[in-house]
Short mmCIF file of C-alpha atoms and ligand atoms in Angstrom, two decimals:
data_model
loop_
_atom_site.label_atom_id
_atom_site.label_comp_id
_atom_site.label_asym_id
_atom_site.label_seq_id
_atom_site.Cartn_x
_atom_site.Cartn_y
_atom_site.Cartn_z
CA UNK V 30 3.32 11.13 -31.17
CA UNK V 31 1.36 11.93 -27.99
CA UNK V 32 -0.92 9.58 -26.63
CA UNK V 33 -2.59 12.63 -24.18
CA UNK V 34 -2.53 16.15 -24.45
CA UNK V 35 -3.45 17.55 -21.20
CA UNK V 36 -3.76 21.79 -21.32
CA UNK V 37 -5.09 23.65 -17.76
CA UNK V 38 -7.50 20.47 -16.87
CA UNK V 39 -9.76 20.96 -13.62
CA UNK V 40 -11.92 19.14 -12.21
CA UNK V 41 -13.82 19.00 -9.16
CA UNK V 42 -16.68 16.60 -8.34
CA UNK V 43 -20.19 17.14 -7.78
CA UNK V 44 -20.27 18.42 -3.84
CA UNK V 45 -17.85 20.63 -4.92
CA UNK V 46 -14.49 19.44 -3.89
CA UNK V 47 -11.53 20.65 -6.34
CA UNK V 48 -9.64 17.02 -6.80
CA UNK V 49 -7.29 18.75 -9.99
CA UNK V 50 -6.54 22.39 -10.45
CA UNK V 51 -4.57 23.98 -13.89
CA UNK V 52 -3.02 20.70 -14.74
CA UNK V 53 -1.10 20.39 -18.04
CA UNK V 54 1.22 17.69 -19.58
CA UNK V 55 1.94 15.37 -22.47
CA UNK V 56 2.60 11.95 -22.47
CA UNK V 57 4.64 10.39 -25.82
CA UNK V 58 3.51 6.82 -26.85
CA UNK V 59 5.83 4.66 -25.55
CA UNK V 60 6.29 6.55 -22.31
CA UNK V 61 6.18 5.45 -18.93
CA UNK V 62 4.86 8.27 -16.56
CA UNK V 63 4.69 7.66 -12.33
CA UNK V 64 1.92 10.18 -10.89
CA UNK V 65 3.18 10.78 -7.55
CA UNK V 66 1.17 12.46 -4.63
CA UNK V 67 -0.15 11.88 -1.17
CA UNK V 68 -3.61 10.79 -0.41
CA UNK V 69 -6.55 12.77 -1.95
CA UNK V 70 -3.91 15.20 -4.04
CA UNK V 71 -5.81 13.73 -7.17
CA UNK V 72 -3.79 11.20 -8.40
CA UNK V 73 -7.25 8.78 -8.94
CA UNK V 74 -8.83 11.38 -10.40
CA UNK V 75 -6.35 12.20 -13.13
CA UNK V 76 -5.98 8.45 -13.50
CA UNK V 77 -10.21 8.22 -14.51
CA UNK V 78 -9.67 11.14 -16.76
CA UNK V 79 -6.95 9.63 -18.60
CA UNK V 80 -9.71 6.28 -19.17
CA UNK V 81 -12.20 8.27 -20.36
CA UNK V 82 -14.32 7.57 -17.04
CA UNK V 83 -14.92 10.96 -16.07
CA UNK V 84 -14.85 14.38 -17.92
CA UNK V 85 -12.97 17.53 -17.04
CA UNK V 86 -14.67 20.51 -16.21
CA UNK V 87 -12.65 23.12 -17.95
CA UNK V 88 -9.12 22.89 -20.04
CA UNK V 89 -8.69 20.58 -22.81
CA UNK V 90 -7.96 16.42 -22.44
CA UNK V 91 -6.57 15.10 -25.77
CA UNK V 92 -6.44 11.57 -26.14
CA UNK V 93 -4.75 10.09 -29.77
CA UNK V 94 -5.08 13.72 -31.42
CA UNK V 95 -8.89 13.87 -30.43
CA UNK V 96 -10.62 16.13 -27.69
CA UNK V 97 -12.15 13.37 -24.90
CA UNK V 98 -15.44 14.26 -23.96
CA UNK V 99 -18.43 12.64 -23.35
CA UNK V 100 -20.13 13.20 -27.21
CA UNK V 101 -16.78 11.38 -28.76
CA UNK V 102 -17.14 8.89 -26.48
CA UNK V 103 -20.65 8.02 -27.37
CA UNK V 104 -19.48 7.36 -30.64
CA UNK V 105 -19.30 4.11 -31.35
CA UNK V 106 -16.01 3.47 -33.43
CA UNK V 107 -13.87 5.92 -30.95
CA UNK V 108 -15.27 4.46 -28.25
CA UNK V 109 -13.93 0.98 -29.29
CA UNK V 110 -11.04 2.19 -30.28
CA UNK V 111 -10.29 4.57 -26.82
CA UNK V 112 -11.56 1.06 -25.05
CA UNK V 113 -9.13 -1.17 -26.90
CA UNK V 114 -6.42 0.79 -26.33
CA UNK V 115 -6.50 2.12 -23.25
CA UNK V 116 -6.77 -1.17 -20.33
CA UNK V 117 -7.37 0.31 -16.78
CA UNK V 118 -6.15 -1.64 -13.24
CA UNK V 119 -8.35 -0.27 -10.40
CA UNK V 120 -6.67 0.09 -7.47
CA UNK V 121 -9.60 -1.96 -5.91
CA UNK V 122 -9.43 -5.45 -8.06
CA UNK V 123 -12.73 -6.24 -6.80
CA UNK V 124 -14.57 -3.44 -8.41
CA UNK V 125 -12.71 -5.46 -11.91
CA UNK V 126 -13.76 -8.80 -11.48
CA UNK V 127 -17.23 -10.03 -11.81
CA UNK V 128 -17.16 -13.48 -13.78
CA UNK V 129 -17.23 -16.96 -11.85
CA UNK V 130 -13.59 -18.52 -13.31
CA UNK V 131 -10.76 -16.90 -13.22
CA UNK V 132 -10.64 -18.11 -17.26
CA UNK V 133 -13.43 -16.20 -18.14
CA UNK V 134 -12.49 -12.92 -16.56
CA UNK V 135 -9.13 -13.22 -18.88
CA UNK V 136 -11.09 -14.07 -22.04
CA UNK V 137 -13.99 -11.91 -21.42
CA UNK V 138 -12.33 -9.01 -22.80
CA UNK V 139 -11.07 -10.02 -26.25
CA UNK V 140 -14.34 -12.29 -26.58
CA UNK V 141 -16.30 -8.48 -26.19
CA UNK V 142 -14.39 -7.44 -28.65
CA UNK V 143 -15.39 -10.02 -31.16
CA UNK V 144 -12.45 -11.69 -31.36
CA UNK V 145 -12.70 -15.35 -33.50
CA UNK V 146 -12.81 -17.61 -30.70
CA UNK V 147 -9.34 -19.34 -31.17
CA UNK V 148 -7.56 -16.35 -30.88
CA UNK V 149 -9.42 -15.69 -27.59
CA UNK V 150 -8.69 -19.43 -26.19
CA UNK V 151 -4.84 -18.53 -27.24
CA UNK V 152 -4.91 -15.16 -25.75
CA UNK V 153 -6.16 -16.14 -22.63
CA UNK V 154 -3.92 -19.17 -22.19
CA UNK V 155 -0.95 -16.50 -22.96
CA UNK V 156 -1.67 -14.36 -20.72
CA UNK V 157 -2.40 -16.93 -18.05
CA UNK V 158 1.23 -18.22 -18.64
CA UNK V 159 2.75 -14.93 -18.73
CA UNK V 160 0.98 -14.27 -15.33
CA UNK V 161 1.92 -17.47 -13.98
CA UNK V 162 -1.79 -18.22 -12.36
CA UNK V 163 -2.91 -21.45 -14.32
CA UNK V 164 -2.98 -22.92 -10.91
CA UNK V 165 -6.19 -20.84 -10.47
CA UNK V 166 -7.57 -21.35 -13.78
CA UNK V 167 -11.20 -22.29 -12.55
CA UNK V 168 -11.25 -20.87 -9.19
CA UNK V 169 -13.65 -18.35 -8.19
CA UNK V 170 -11.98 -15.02 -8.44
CA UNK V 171 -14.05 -13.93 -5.58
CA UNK V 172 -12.09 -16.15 -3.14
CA UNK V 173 -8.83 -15.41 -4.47
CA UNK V 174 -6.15 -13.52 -2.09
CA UNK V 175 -5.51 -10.10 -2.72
CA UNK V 176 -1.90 -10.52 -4.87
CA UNK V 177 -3.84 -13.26 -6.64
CA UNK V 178 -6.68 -11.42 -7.56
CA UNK V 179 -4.33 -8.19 -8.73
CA UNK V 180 -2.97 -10.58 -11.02
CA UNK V 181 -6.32 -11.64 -12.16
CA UNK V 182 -7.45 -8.35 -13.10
CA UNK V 183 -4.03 -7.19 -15.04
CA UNK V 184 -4.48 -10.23 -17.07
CA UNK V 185 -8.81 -9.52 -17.44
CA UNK V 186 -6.97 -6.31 -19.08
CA UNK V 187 -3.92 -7.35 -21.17
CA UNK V 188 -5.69 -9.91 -22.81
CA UNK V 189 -7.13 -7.12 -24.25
CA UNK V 190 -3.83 -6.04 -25.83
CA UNK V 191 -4.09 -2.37 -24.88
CA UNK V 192 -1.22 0.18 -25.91
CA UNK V 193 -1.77 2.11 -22.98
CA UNK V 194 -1.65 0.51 -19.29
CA UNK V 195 -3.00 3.22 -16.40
CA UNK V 196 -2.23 1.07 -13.41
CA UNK V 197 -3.60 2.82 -10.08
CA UNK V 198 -1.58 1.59 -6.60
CA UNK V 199 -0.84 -1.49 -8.44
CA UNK V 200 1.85 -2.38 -5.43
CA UNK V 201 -0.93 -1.55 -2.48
CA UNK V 202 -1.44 -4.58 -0.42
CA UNK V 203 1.16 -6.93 -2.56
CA UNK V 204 3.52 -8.42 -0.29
CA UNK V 205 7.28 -7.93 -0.87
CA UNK V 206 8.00 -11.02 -3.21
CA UNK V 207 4.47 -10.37 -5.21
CA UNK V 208 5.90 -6.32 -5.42
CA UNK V 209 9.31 -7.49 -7.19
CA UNK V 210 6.93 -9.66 -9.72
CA UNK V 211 5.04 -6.60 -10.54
CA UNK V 212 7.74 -4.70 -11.07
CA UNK V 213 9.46 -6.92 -13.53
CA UNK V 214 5.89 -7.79 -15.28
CA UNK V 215 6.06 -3.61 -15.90
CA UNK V 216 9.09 -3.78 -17.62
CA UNK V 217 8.51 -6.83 -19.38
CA UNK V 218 5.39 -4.66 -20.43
CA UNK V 219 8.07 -1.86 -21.45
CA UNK V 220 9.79 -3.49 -23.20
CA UNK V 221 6.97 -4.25 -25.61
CA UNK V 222 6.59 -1.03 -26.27
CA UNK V 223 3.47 -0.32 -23.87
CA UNK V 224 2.76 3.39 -22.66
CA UNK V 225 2.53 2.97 -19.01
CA UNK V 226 1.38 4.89 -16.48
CA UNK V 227 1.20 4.42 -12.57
CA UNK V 228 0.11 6.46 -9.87
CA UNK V 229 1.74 5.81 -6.55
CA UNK V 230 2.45 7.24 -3.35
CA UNK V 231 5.41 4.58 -3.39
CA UNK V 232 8.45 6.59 -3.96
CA UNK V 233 10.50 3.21 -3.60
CA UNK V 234 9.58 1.93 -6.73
CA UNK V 235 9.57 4.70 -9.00
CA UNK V 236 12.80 4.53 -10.68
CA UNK V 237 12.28 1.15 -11.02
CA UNK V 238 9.52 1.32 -13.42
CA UNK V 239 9.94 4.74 -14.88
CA UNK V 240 12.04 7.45 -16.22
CA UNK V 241 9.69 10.47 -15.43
CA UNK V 242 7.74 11.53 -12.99
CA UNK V 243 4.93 13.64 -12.58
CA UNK V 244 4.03 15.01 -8.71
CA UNK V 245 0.57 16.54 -7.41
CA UNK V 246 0.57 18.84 -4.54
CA UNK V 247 -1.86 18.51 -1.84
CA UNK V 248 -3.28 21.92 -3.45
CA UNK V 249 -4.15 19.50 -6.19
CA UNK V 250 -1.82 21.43 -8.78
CA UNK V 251 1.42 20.09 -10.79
CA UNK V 252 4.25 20.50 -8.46
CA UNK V 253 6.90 19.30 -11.00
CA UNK V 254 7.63 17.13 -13.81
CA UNK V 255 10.78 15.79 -14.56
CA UNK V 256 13.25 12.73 -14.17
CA UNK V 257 12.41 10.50 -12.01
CA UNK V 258 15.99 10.78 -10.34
CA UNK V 259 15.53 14.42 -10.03
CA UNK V 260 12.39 13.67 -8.88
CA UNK V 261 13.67 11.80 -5.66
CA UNK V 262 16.60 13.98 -5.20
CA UNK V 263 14.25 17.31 -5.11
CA UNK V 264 13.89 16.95 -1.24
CA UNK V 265 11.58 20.68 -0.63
CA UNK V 266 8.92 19.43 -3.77
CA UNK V 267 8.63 16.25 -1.59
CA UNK V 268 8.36 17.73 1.36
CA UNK V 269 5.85 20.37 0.14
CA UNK V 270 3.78 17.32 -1.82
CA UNK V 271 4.00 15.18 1.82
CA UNK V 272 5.75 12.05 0.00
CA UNK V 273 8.09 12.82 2.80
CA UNK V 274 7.89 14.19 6.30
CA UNK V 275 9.93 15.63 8.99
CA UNK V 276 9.24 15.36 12.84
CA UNK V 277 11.14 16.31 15.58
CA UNK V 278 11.47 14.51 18.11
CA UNK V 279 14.08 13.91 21.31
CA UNK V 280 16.45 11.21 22.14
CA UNK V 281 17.96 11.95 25.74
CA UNK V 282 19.21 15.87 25.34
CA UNK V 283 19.40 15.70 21.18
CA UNK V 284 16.68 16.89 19.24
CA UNK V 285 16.06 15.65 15.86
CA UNK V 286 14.64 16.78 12.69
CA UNK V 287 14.09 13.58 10.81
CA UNK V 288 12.90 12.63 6.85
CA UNK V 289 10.71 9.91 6.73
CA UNK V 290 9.59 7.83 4.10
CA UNK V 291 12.60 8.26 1.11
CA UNK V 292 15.07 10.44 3.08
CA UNK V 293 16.05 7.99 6.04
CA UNK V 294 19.06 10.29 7.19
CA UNK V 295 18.93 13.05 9.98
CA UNK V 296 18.29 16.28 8.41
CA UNK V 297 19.79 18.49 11.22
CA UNK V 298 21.10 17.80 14.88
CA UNK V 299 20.16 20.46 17.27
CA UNK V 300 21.33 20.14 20.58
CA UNK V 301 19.16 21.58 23.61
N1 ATP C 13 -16.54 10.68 -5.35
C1 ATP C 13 -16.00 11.75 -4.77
N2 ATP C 13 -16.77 12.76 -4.31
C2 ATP C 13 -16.25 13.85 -3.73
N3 ATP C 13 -14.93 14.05 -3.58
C3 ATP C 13 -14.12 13.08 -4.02
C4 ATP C 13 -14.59 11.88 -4.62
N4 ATP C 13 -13.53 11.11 -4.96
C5 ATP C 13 -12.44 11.80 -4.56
N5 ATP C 13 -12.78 12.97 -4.01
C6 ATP C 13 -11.88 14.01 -3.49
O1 ATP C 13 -11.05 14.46 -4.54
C7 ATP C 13 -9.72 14.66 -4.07
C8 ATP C 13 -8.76 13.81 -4.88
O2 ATP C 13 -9.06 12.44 -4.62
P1 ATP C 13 -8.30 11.24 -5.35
O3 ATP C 13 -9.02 10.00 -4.99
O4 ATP C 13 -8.14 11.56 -6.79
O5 ATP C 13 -6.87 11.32 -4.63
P2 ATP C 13 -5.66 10.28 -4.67
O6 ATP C 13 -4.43 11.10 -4.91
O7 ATP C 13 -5.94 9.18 -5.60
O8 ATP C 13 -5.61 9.76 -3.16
P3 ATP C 13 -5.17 8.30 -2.56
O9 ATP C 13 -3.68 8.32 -2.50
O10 ATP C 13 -5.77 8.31 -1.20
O11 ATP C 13 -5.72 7.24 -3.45
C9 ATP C 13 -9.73 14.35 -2.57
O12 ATP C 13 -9.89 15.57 -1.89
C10 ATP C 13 -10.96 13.49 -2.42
O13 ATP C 13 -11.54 13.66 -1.14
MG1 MG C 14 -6.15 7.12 -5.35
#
């Protein structure tokens, strides 16, 4: 079963500036998807899409089986359902968190959705565990670090229980150790059965957390979608999506092409 349908989506926003152009893909329940692409090729963009935040401007978005637009969103019972379902992780946590404990931002979700409150106190004290953060339990989340707060607002979202997990950047700004704990958290999350899906710039990480992966040219088009080890190894779709880049420069009388970023090798050795 698909989760999203996607058939020749654009979408540019209101000044005019094309962010997605003739997009089209599926992604199975279950699935774990990486959106790769360099800054402003529309990864963001796709991401709101997928969460029902904004609306595509021609081609069809289908999300469980139905057409998203803004008229099935209105109504109520797919709305709660799409909501339930589908738990979005800004990039920015700050734009996600809003209540004064750290407690509350993790059972404010499930206690929206009318959950008997025992459940919530037992949900939130899960996910708390699982997350490790019951050290910040009543802190403000507004003077929490960054890692800290990233953690806050994946938990303000799987106490929710979604099915679907769109994470945006979730590595940005996580130090090295906090990185490593996200990546395992995503495939304890896989292994639960969770469709997951993460745009990054961070080639690094993307086997680690999924099989495919989905790359946006700067053009703001579908470059490829495939493997995620065929993916990496597909040096001229990197290149030509800027995930990588080559410079030449000189040491002494040797000129170098290099690959930066995934490729750390010399590309070519030209002597002047
Ligand atoms: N609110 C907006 N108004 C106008 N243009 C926008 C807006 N948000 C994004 N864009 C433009 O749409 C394009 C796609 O932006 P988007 O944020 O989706 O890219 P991205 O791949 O997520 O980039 P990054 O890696 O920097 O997060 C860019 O050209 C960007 O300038
Ligand atoms: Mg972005």
């Amino acid at each position: 079963m698909n989760i999203f349908e996607l058939s020749n989506i654009k979408y540019a926003y209101p000044d005019n500036t094309v962010a997605l152009n003739d997009v089209s893909f599926n992604i199975a329940l279950g699935e774990q998807v990486v959106i790769l692409g360099a800054n402003g090729s529309g990864k963001s963009t796709l991401l709101s899409i997928l969460g029902g935040l904004i609306y595509v401007d021609s081609g069809i978005i289908k999300a469980f089986g139905e057409s998203l637009n803004e008229d099935i969103l209105n109504q109520p019972d797919f709305r709660k359902y799409f909501r339930q379902n589908i738990g979005f992780i800004f990039q920015d946590s700050d734009i996600q968190l809003f209540c004064p404990t750290v407690y509350d931002e993790i059972a404010f979700g499930p206690l929206q959705l009318g959950i008997p409150k025992d459940e919530v106190i037992k949900r939130t004290n899960d996910v708390i565990n699982l997350l490790g953060i019951s050290n910040l339990k009543g802190r403000s989340p507004v003077g929490l670090s960054g890692g800290e707060k990233k953690k806050v607002a994946i938990g303000s979202v799987l106490s929710i229980n979604p099915s679907v997990l769109i994470f945006d950047e979730p590595t940005s700004g996580l130090d090295p150790r906090s990185q490593v704990w996200l990546i395992e958290l995503l495939n304890e999350l896989k292994k639960t059965g969770k469709t997951i899906i993460t745009a990054t710039h961070d080639l690094s990480i993307v086997e680690d957390i999924s099989m495919r992966a989905i790359v946006l040219g700067e053009d703001h088009t579908l470059l490829v979608d495939d493997t995620a080890g065929k993916v990496l190894d597909d040096k001229d779709t990197l290149l030509k999506a800027n995930l990588i880049h080559e410079h030449t420069h000189t040491h002494g009388n040797l000129r170098h092409i290099h690959a930066h970023g995934h490729f750390l090798g010399h590309l070519h050795h030209n002597k002047t």
